[in-house]
């Protein structure tokens, strides 16, 4: 069977008519036909990378309450931003958010640039985000392709090339369909159709405004698309993590290095995370040397903590150690903190799992 490309005009008219009647109400959205605040669009687009709308909603509201403008965010300490971001994951986004706010104030007089080229010079803004901000906030006819739009296009044209190689033909088809009129609403409409109708499983094709032009629907093999390359198995890394408690119930936290995984976030001291398991005794010896800590005493093992990052699984064995006195430390960025005050520190989800494990009654005295 051969298919014809739908005309841009006909396709975008269907999409925009649907949007006018069905647009999702989202905190960072304006009504169809109206332009939203670029600061809101930027903040939401950064938060929505790798994160669902439902999760992002409360974070977005809290950020806007604390930092209602880009100037407020630029003036905030990075640590405050990391603390409020805690739980959203992919922490490089929070560091770049702060750098980007500062750059917008320093280099663009506090006004968001409206074009893709200038947006691409800012920290944390890649080709997708630049196109999305330019399109949604400034109504410029950029080709916006997020995961939802990728799925719709792959199905409309039954693109057999597997992702990520399929990104190129998908973007070419998307460019063919993107209209000059209301491109911001068009992009948001496709995002909504992808999120609510053209879902990964059981797409609701009967409600879809573009089903008449969808080749996967015509063939009945919608869920075959987008074709994905087989996933590589993730390795498992392991480590020992120490909950070191001293007089007054304070617990030792340290700051991770600025760059890399969980960069700049707070953590409990741990051994390196590696595929070969390390015994708690050996991990403690390493910590004594690196931190200049003279720690002794019984080690209490708590329930293993499991966490998955993009490229590996992690298993951490929490070990509790109680010291008679607070020691002087040579651990950079370390502090003694009462557990009731953890919420004021930038603890990522992984470390919150460690807190839960340590505070659960299950123990193993060694
Ligand atoms: Fe997706 Fe079905 Fe619409 Fe095709 S018809 S775009 S598969 S929802």
mmCIF file of C-alpha atoms and ligand atoms in Angstrom:
data_model
loop_
_atom_site.group_PDB
_atom_site.id
_atom_site.type_symbol
_atom_site.label_atom_id
_atom_site.label_comp_id
_atom_site.label_asym_id
_atom_site.label_seq_id
_atom_site.Cartn_x
_atom_site.Cartn_y
_atom_site.Cartn_z
ATOM 1 C CA UNK A 1 0.000 0.000 0.000
ATOM 2 C CA UNK A 2 1.329 3.480 -0.788
ATOM 3 C CA UNK A 3 0.597 6.556 1.277
ATOM 4 C CA UNK A 4 0.641 10.229 0.509
ATOM 5 C CA UNK A 5 2.131 12.833 2.796
ATOM 6 C CA UNK A 6 -0.717 14.872 4.269
ATOM 7 C CA UNK A 7 -0.647 18.540 3.335
ATOM 8 C CA UNK A 8 0.797 20.756 6.037
ATOM 9 C CA UNK A 9 -2.276 22.951 6.005
ATOM 10 C CA UNK A 10 -4.755 20.124 6.410
ATOM 11 C CA UNK A 11 -2.689 18.369 9.049
ATOM 12 C CA UNK A 12 -2.021 21.435 11.202
ATOM 13 C CA UNK A 13 -5.680 22.542 10.928
ATOM 14 C CA UNK A 14 -6.772 19.202 12.395
ATOM 15 C CA UNK A 15 -4.196 19.456 15.163
ATOM 16 C CA UNK A 16 -4.996 23.068 16.067
ATOM 17 C CA UNK A 17 -8.779 22.523 16.024
ATOM 18 C CA UNK A 18 -8.293 19.661 18.426
ATOM 19 C CA UNK A 19 -6.070 21.821 20.638
ATOM 20 C CA UNK A 20 -8.589 24.645 20.800
ATOM 21 C CA UNK A 21 -11.118 22.219 22.256
ATOM 22 C CA UNK A 22 -8.883 19.891 24.287
ATOM 23 C CA UNK A 23 -5.672 21.630 25.434
ATOM 24 C CA UNK A 24 -4.501 20.392 28.829
ATOM 25 C CA UNK A 25 -4.497 23.014 31.576
ATOM 26 C CA UNK A 26 -0.912 23.029 32.851
ATOM 27 C CA UNK A 27 0.561 25.500 35.342
ATOM 28 C CA UNK A 28 3.127 26.826 32.844
ATOM 29 C CA UNK A 29 0.634 27.136 29.973
ATOM 30 C CA UNK A 30 -1.332 30.082 28.731
ATOM 31 C CA UNK A 31 -4.643 29.668 26.928
ATOM 32 C CA UNK A 32 -4.542 28.664 23.245
ATOM 33 C CA UNK A 33 -3.674 31.709 21.160
ATOM 34 C CA UNK A 34 -1.989 33.565 24.054
ATOM 35 C CA UNK A 35 1.745 33.740 24.714
ATOM 36 C CA UNK A 36 3.093 32.405 28.001
ATOM 37 C CA UNK A 37 5.920 33.910 30.064
ATOM 38 C CA UNK A 38 9.267 32.689 28.602
ATOM 39 C CA UNK A 39 10.590 32.190 32.148
ATOM 40 C CA UNK A 40 7.740 29.737 32.841
ATOM 41 C CA UNK A 41 8.269 27.937 29.534
ATOM 42 C CA UNK A 42 12.001 27.601 30.124
ATOM 43 C CA UNK A 43 11.589 26.378 33.718
ATOM 44 C CA UNK A 44 8.952 23.810 32.752
ATOM 45 C CA UNK A 45 10.893 22.541 29.748
ATOM 46 C CA UNK A 46 14.024 21.979 31.870
ATOM 47 C CA UNK A 47 11.999 20.231 34.582
ATOM 48 C CA UNK A 48 10.101 18.073 32.077
ATOM 49 C CA UNK A 49 13.289 16.581 30.618
ATOM 50 C CA UNK A 50 13.199 12.941 31.835
ATOM 51 C CA UNK A 51 10.376 13.758 34.277
ATOM 52 C CA UNK A 52 6.589 13.446 34.058
ATOM 53 C CA UNK A 53 4.075 16.310 34.109
ATOM 54 C CA UNK A 54 2.536 14.944 37.332
ATOM 55 C CA UNK A 55 5.886 14.975 39.142
ATOM 56 C CA UNK A 56 6.914 18.370 37.794
ATOM 57 C CA UNK A 57 3.708 20.249 38.800
ATOM 58 C CA UNK A 58 4.453 20.800 42.547
ATOM 59 C CA UNK A 59 8.140 21.552 41.877
ATOM 60 C CA UNK A 60 7.216 24.143 39.278
ATOM 61 C CA UNK A 61 4.812 25.855 41.705
ATOM 62 C CA UNK A 62 7.392 25.870 44.485
ATOM 63 C CA UNK A 63 10.100 27.313 42.242
ATOM 64 C CA UNK A 64 7.808 30.095 41.083
ATOM 65 C CA UNK A 65 6.806 30.907 44.652
ATOM 66 C CA UNK A 66 10.437 31.133 45.766
ATOM 67 C CA UNK A 67 11.860 32.683 42.603
ATOM 68 C CA UNK A 68 9.071 34.415 40.640
ATOM 69 C CA UNK A 69 11.415 35.872 38.011
ATOM 70 C CA UNK A 70 14.667 34.933 36.353
ATOM 71 C CA UNK A 71 16.325 37.754 38.338
ATOM 72 C CA UNK A 72 15.231 36.161 41.616
ATOM 73 C CA UNK A 73 16.622 32.815 40.515
ATOM 74 C CA UNK A 74 19.931 34.335 39.405
ATOM 75 C CA UNK A 75 20.328 35.972 42.827
ATOM 76 C CA UNK A 76 19.559 32.776 44.779
ATOM 77 C CA UNK A 77 22.360 30.635 46.220
ATOM 78 C CA UNK A 78 22.922 27.462 44.157
ATOM 79 C CA UNK A 79 22.507 25.393 47.287
ATOM 80 C CA UNK A 80 18.931 26.630 47.754
ATOM 81 C CA UNK A 81 18.095 25.626 44.194
ATOM 82 C CA UNK A 82 19.649 22.175 44.639
ATOM 83 C CA UNK A 83 17.734 21.696 47.896
ATOM 84 C CA UNK A 84 14.363 22.524 46.326
ATOM 85 C CA UNK A 85 15.233 20.445 43.234
ATOM 86 C CA UNK A 86 16.037 17.375 45.389
ATOM 87 C CA UNK A 87 13.894 14.439 44.239
ATOM 88 C CA UNK A 88 13.584 15.545 40.591
ATOM 89 C CA UNK A 89 16.809 13.768 39.625
ATOM 90 C CA UNK A 90 19.320 14.552 36.883
ATOM 91 C CA UNK A 91 20.851 17.227 39.074
ATOM 92 C CA UNK A 92 23.013 18.749 36.344
ATOM 93 C CA UNK A 93 19.734 20.342 35.231
ATOM 94 C CA UNK A 94 19.473 22.295 38.487
ATOM 95 C CA UNK A 95 23.065 23.522 38.298
ATOM 96 C CA UNK A 96 22.556 24.585 34.678
ATOM 97 C CA UNK A 97 19.262 26.249 35.577
ATOM 98 C CA UNK A 98 21.103 28.514 37.972
ATOM 99 C CA UNK A 99 23.967 29.219 35.529
ATOM 100 C CA UNK A 100 21.447 29.940 32.778
ATOM 101 C CA UNK A 101 19.502 32.403 34.965
ATOM 102 C CA UNK A 102 22.752 34.242 35.722
ATOM 103 C CA UNK A 103 23.711 34.331 32.022
ATOM 104 C CA UNK A 104 20.298 35.669 31.018
ATOM 105 C CA UNK A 105 20.706 38.497 33.530
ATOM 106 C CA UNK A 106 24.352 39.204 32.658
ATOM 107 C CA UNK A 107 24.338 38.736 28.890
ATOM 108 C CA UNK A 108 20.730 39.410 27.871
ATOM 109 C CA UNK A 109 19.753 42.106 30.411
ATOM 110 C CA UNK A 110 17.321 39.746 32.129
ATOM 111 C CA UNK A 111 15.229 39.119 28.998
ATOM 112 C CA UNK A 112 15.005 35.692 27.382
ATOM 113 C CA UNK A 113 16.347 35.661 23.834
ATOM 114 C CA UNK A 114 13.620 34.735 21.370
ATOM 115 C CA UNK A 115 15.665 32.877 18.795
ATOM 116 C CA UNK A 116 17.147 29.430 18.696
ATOM 117 C CA UNK A 117 20.729 30.564 18.039
ATOM 118 C CA UNK A 118 20.954 32.771 21.149
ATOM 119 C CA UNK A 119 19.083 30.260 23.271
ATOM 120 C CA UNK A 120 21.616 27.580 22.276
ATOM 121 C CA UNK A 121 24.426 29.649 23.835
ATOM 122 C CA UNK A 122 22.857 29.275 27.294
ATOM 123 C CA UNK A 123 23.798 26.526 29.800
ATOM 124 C CA UNK A 124 21.476 23.502 29.823
ATOM 125 C CA UNK A 125 19.637 24.514 26.635
ATOM 126 C CA UNK A 126 20.147 22.006 23.829
ATOM 127 C CA UNK A 127 18.543 21.887 20.373
ATOM 128 C CA UNK A 128 15.208 20.499 21.590
ATOM 129 C CA UNK A 129 14.783 22.981 24.455
ATOM 130 C CA UNK A 130 15.863 25.929 22.286
ATOM 131 C CA UNK A 131 13.280 24.978 19.654
ATOM 132 C CA UNK A 132 10.567 24.450 22.300
ATOM 133 C CA UNK A 133 11.162 27.824 24.016
ATOM 134 C CA UNK A 134 11.410 29.676 20.726
ATOM 135 C CA UNK A 135 8.233 28.042 19.468
ATOM 136 C CA UNK A 136 6.050 28.068 22.603
ATOM 137 C CA UNK A 137 7.141 31.368 24.175
ATOM 138 C CA UNK A 138 7.757 33.371 20.996
ATOM 139 C CA UNK A 139 5.620 31.584 18.396
ATOM 140 C CA UNK A 140 8.481 31.039 15.996
ATOM 141 C CA UNK A 141 8.125 28.218 13.471
ATOM 142 C CA UNK A 142 10.741 25.878 14.964
ATOM 143 C CA UNK A 143 10.633 22.111 14.561
ATOM 144 C CA UNK A 144 9.922 20.748 18.037
ATOM 145 C CA UNK A 145 10.331 16.993 18.525
ATOM 146 C CA UNK A 146 10.033 15.602 22.052
ATOM 147 C CA UNK A 147 9.388 11.948 22.941
ATOM 148 C CA UNK A 148 5.631 12.319 22.447
ATOM 149 C CA UNK A 149 5.963 13.960 19.044
ATOM 150 C CA UNK A 150 8.595 11.408 18.046
ATOM 151 C CA UNK A 151 6.097 8.618 18.706
ATOM 152 C CA UNK A 152 3.300 10.292 16.737
ATOM 153 C CA UNK A 153 5.486 10.943 13.686
ATOM 154 C CA UNK A 154 6.983 7.437 13.757
ATOM 155 C CA UNK A 155 3.450 6.031 13.709
ATOM 156 C CA UNK A 156 2.039 8.440 11.151
ATOM 157 C CA UNK A 157 4.710 7.369 8.661
ATOM 158 C CA UNK A 158 5.556 3.865 9.929
ATOM 159 C CA UNK A 159 9.238 4.707 10.211
ATOM 160 C CA UNK A 160 11.062 1.388 10.313
ATOM 161 C CA UNK A 161 14.472 2.765 11.238
ATOM 162 C CA UNK A 162 15.151 2.154 14.940
ATOM 163 C CA UNK A 163 15.738 4.998 17.381
ATOM 164 C CA UNK A 164 18.051 6.802 17.865
ATOM 165 C CA UNK A 165 18.908 6.641 14.121
ATOM 166 C CA UNK A 166 15.225 7.355 13.378
ATOM 167 C CA UNK A 167 15.528 10.855 14.869
ATOM 168 C CA UNK A 168 16.742 12.223 11.540
ATOM 169 C CA UNK A 169 13.824 11.048 9.355
ATOM 170 C CA UNK A 170 11.372 11.869 12.164
ATOM 171 C CA UNK A 171 12.683 15.445 12.316
ATOM 172 C CA UNK A 172 12.434 15.733 8.517
ATOM 173 C CA UNK A 173 8.792 14.627 8.555
ATOM 174 C CA UNK A 174 8.109 16.922 11.521
ATOM 175 C CA UNK A 175 9.641 19.851 9.619
ATOM 176 C CA UNK A 176 7.398 19.105 6.647
ATOM 177 C CA UNK A 177 4.305 19.282 8.887
ATOM 178 C CA UNK A 178 5.184 22.281 11.114
ATOM 179 C CA UNK A 179 3.011 25.267 10.161
ATOM 180 C CA UNK A 180 3.988 28.941 10.073
ATOM 181 C CA UNK A 181 0.724 29.918 11.776
ATOM 182 C CA UNK A 182 0.472 29.279 15.536
ATOM 183 C CA UNK A 183 3.582 27.041 15.683
ATOM 184 C CA UNK A 184 3.711 27.282 19.491
ATOM 185 C CA UNK A 185 0.160 25.988 19.904
ATOM 186 C CA UNK A 186 0.806 23.354 17.242
ATOM 187 C CA UNK A 187 3.836 22.012 19.144
ATOM 188 C CA UNK A 188 1.926 21.938 22.434
ATOM 189 C CA UNK A 189 -1.037 20.283 20.712
ATOM 190 C CA UNK A 190 1.138 17.435 19.444
ATOM 191 C CA UNK A 191 2.668 17.088 22.906
ATOM 192 C CA UNK A 192 -0.833 16.755 24.349
ATOM 193 C CA UNK A 193 -1.971 14.284 21.686
ATOM 194 C CA UNK A 194 1.117 12.180 22.389
ATOM 195 C CA UNK A 195 0.577 12.314 26.155
ATOM 196 C CA UNK A 196 -3.154 11.605 26.178
ATOM 197 C CA UNK A 197 -4.114 9.830 22.913
ATOM 198 C CA UNK A 198 -1.110 8.480 21.036
ATOM 199 C CA UNK A 199 0.213 6.774 24.164
ATOM 200 C CA UNK A 200 2.976 4.151 24.083
ATOM 201 C CA UNK A 201 0.464 1.368 24.879
ATOM 202 C CA UNK A 202 -3.159 1.182 23.705
ATOM 203 C CA UNK A 203 -3.277 4.426 21.707
ATOM 204 C CA UNK A 204 -6.821 5.830 21.526
ATOM 205 C CA UNK A 205 -6.881 6.119 17.749
ATOM 206 C CA UNK A 206 -10.673 6.545 17.664
ATOM 207 C CA UNK A 207 -10.206 9.933 19.405
ATOM 208 C CA UNK A 208 -7.174 10.998 17.383
ATOM 209 C CA UNK A 209 -7.587 14.102 15.194
ATOM 210 C CA UNK A 210 -5.012 12.858 12.676
ATOM 211 C CA UNK A 211 -6.026 9.208 12.401
ATOM 212 C CA UNK A 212 -7.137 9.698 8.780
ATOM 213 C CA UNK A 213 -3.528 10.350 7.830
ATOM 214 C CA UNK A 214 -1.929 7.733 10.108
ATOM 215 C CA UNK A 215 -0.408 4.789 8.264
ATOM 216 C CA UNK A 216 0.177 2.721 11.420
ATOM 217 C CA UNK A 217 -3.507 3.093 12.252
ATOM 218 C CA UNK A 218 -4.413 2.019 8.729
ATOM 219 C CA UNK A 219 -2.203 -1.058 9.080
ATOM 220 C CA UNK A 220 -3.218 -1.756 12.686
ATOM 221 C CA UNK A 221 0.371 -1.973 13.958
ATOM 222 C CA UNK A 222 0.580 1.252 15.972
ATOM 223 C CA UNK A 223 2.453 -0.218 18.931
ATOM 224 C CA UNK A 224 5.264 -1.386 16.691
ATOM 225 C CA UNK A 225 6.369 2.259 16.411
ATOM 226 C CA UNK A 226 8.650 3.917 17.241
ATOM 227 C CA UNK A 227 11.047 1.040 16.609
ATOM 228 C CA UNK A 228 13.730 0.989 19.283
ATOM 229 C CA UNK A 229 17.199 -0.522 19.204
ATOM 230 C CA UNK A 230 17.580 -3.311 21.791
ATOM 231 C CA UNK A 231 18.637 -1.932 25.158
ATOM 232 C CA UNK A 232 22.047 -2.793 26.514
ATOM 233 C CA UNK A 233 21.976 -4.555 29.874
ATOM 234 C CA UNK A 234 22.889 -2.150 32.698
ATOM 235 C CA UNK A 235 25.765 -3.179 34.937
ATOM 236 C CA UNK A 236 25.293 -3.264 38.704
ATOM 237 C CA UNK A 237 27.662 -1.271 40.882
ATOM 238 C CA UNK A 238 28.000 -1.799 44.599
ATOM 239 C CA UNK A 239 29.293 0.097 47.594
ATOM 240 C CA UNK A 240 29.115 0.619 51.336
ATOM 241 C CA UNK A 241 27.573 3.819 52.666
ATOM 242 C CA UNK A 242 28.169 5.073 56.195
ATOM 243 C CA UNK A 243 25.699 6.699 58.538
ATOM 244 C CA UNK A 244 28.149 8.112 61.092
ATOM 245 C CA UNK A 245 26.392 9.409 64.151
ATOM 246 C CA UNK A 246 27.989 11.467 66.932
ATOM 247 C CA UNK A 247 26.982 13.063 70.217
ATOM 248 C CA UNK A 248 23.693 14.904 70.062
ATOM 249 C CA UNK A 249 22.426 12.602 67.299
ATOM 250 C CA UNK A 250 24.143 14.547 64.510
ATOM 251 C CA UNK A 251 25.032 12.647 61.338
ATOM 252 C CA UNK A 252 27.898 13.231 58.933
ATOM 253 C CA UNK A 253 27.026 14.611 55.490
ATOM 254 C CA UNK A 254 29.407 15.686 52.772
ATOM 255 C CA UNK A 255 28.997 17.478 49.473
ATOM 256 C CA UNK A 256 29.678 15.619 46.241
ATOM 257 C CA UNK A 257 31.993 17.135 43.702
ATOM 258 C CA UNK A 258 30.451 19.841 41.532
ATOM 259 C CA UNK A 259 30.853 17.871 38.303
ATOM 260 C CA UNK A 260 29.432 14.455 37.474
ATOM 261 C CA UNK A 261 26.670 12.243 38.838
ATOM 262 C CA UNK A 262 24.599 13.954 41.596
ATOM 263 C CA UNK A 263 27.092 16.820 41.309
ATOM 264 C CA UNK A 264 26.951 19.339 44.161
ATOM 265 C CA UNK A 265 24.366 17.307 46.112
ATOM 266 C CA UNK A 266 24.827 16.168 49.708
ATOM 267 C CA UNK A 267 25.489 12.529 50.595
ATOM 268 C CA UNK A 268 26.544 10.208 53.362
ATOM 269 C CA UNK A 269 30.183 9.160 52.982
ATOM 270 C CA UNK A 270 30.601 5.952 51.012
ATOM 271 C CA UNK A 271 33.129 3.715 49.363
ATOM 272 C CA UNK A 272 33.580 4.087 45.593
ATOM 273 C CA UNK A 273 30.692 2.577 43.596
ATOM 274 C CA UNK A 274 32.148 -0.249 41.536
ATOM 275 C CA UNK A 275 31.113 -3.589 40.081
ATOM 276 C CA UNK A 276 33.337 -5.595 42.453
ATOM 277 C CA UNK A 277 31.794 -5.775 45.922
ATOM 278 C CA UNK A 278 33.759 -4.234 48.783
ATOM 279 C CA UNK A 279 33.619 -5.552 52.361
ATOM 280 C CA UNK A 280 32.388 -3.033 54.992
ATOM 281 C CA UNK A 281 35.669 -3.393 56.945
ATOM 282 C CA UNK A 282 37.737 -2.509 53.884
ATOM 283 C CA UNK A 283 35.399 0.391 53.024
ATOM 284 C CA UNK A 284 35.704 1.725 56.559
ATOM 285 C CA UNK A 285 39.475 1.532 56.416
ATOM 286 C CA UNK A 286 39.439 3.555 53.177
ATOM 287 C CA UNK A 287 37.190 6.149 54.797
ATOM 288 C CA UNK A 288 39.405 6.400 57.887
ATOM 289 C CA UNK A 289 42.356 7.177 55.643
ATOM 290 C CA UNK A 290 40.619 9.590 53.284
ATOM 291 C CA UNK A 291 38.703 11.492 55.981
ATOM 292 C CA UNK A 292 41.218 11.296 58.798
ATOM 293 C CA UNK A 293 38.403 9.866 60.916
ATOM 294 C CA UNK A 294 39.253 7.675 63.859
ATOM 295 C CA UNK A 295 36.080 5.600 63.906
ATOM 296 C CA UNK A 296 35.700 2.357 65.762
ATOM 297 C CA UNK A 297 32.903 0.392 67.246
ATOM 298 C CA UNK A 298 30.261 -2.068 66.145
ATOM 299 C CA UNK A 299 28.956 -1.722 62.616
ATOM 300 C CA UNK A 300 25.225 -2.098 62.276
ATOM 301 C CA UNK A 301 24.152 -3.243 58.830
ATOM 302 C CA UNK A 302 20.833 -1.993 57.537
ATOM 303 C CA UNK A 303 18.654 -3.118 54.640
ATOM 304 C CA UNK A 304 20.370 -2.917 51.238
ATOM 305 C CA UNK A 305 19.416 0.164 49.208
ATOM 306 C CA UNK A 306 18.806 -0.245 45.478
ATOM 307 C CA UNK A 307 18.663 2.577 42.973
ATOM 308 C CA UNK A 308 18.831 2.810 39.192
ATOM 309 C CA UNK A 309 20.638 5.527 37.268
ATOM 310 C CA UNK A 310 20.560 5.963 33.497
ATOM 311 C CA UNK A 311 23.617 3.788 32.911
ATOM 312 C CA UNK A 312 23.806 1.451 35.891
ATOM 313 C CA UNK A 313 22.010 -0.143 38.810
ATOM 314 C CA UNK A 314 23.406 0.571 42.256
ATOM 315 C CA UNK A 315 23.311 -1.488 45.441
ATOM 316 C CA UNK A 316 24.480 0.268 48.590
ATOM 317 C CA UNK A 317 24.955 -1.434 51.936
ATOM 318 C CA UNK A 318 24.165 1.122 54.670
ATOM 319 C CA UNK A 319 26.290 0.745 57.787
ATOM 320 C CA UNK A 320 25.640 2.682 60.997
ATOM 321 C CA UNK A 321 28.533 3.698 63.231
ATOM 322 C CA UNK A 322 28.156 5.632 66.452
ATOM 323 C CA UNK A 323 31.056 7.831 67.613
ATOM 324 C CA UNK A 324 31.490 9.079 71.135
ATOM 325 C CA UNK A 325 32.486 12.557 69.936
ATOM 326 C CA UNK A 326 32.315 14.663 66.810
ATOM 327 C CA UNK A 327 35.671 14.386 65.109
ATOM 328 C CA UNK A 328 37.552 17.036 63.203
ATOM 329 C CA UNK A 329 37.248 16.071 59.582
ATOM 330 C CA UNK A 330 39.394 16.386 56.529
ATOM 331 C CA UNK A 331 36.419 15.544 54.277
ATOM 332 C CA UNK A 332 35.811 18.544 52.010
ATOM 333 C CA UNK A 333 32.317 20.073 52.227
ATOM 334 C CA UNK A 334 31.303 17.993 55.225
ATOM 335 C CA UNK A 335 28.941 18.926 58.037
ATOM 336 C CA UNK A 336 27.258 17.337 61.035
ATOM 337 C CA UNK A 337 23.490 17.573 60.678
ATOM 338 C CA UNK A 338 20.547 16.441 62.787
ATOM 339 C CA UNK A 339 18.203 14.141 60.784
ATOM 340 C CA UNK A 340 15.269 16.522 61.467
ATOM 341 C CA UNK A 341 17.179 19.127 59.448
ATOM 342 C CA UNK A 342 17.932 16.950 56.417
ATOM 343 C CA UNK A 343 15.089 18.650 54.540
ATOM 344 C CA UNK A 344 17.172 21.845 54.493
ATOM 345 C CA UNK A 345 19.944 20.052 52.599
ATOM 346 C CA UNK A 346 20.158 18.958 48.973
ATOM 347 C CA UNK A 347 19.752 15.229 49.547
ATOM 348 C CA UNK A 348 18.968 13.299 46.345
ATOM 349 C CA UNK A 349 16.406 10.486 46.269
ATOM 350 C CA UNK A 350 19.138 7.862 46.656
ATOM 351 C CA UNK A 351 20.238 9.398 49.966
ATOM 352 C CA UNK A 352 16.631 9.624 51.128
ATOM 353 C CA UNK A 353 16.400 5.861 50.536
ATOM 354 C CA UNK A 354 19.460 5.459 52.770
ATOM 355 C CA UNK A 355 17.721 7.516 55.485
ATOM 356 C CA UNK A 356 14.653 5.260 55.228
ATOM 357 C CA UNK A 357 16.780 2.136 55.476
ATOM 358 C CA UNK A 358 18.724 3.419 58.487
ATOM 359 C CA UNK A 359 15.619 4.584 60.294
ATOM 360 C CA UNK A 360 13.786 1.291 59.744
ATOM 361 C CA UNK A 361 13.942 -1.165 62.664
ATOM 362 C CA UNK A 362 15.617 -3.939 60.622
ATOM 363 C CA UNK A 363 19.238 -4.374 61.742
ATOM 364 C CA UNK A 364 22.059 -6.863 61.616
ATOM 365 C CA UNK A 365 24.747 -6.436 64.323
ATOM 366 C CA UNK A 366 28.181 -7.528 63.130
HETATM 367 FE FE1 LIG B 1 -1.258 7.706 17.187
HETATM 368 FE FE2 LIG B 1 -3.415 6.264 16.587
HETATM 369 FE FE3 LIG B 1 -3.337 8.896 16.115
HETATM 370 FE FE4 LIG B 1 -1.883 7.221 14.666
HETATM 371 S S1 LIG B 1 -4.107 7.289 14.784
HETATM 372 S S2 LIG B 1 -1.211 9.154 15.516
HETATM 373 S S3 LIG B 1 -1.303 5.708 16.180
HETATM 374 S S4 LIG B 1 -3.284 7.870 18.100
#
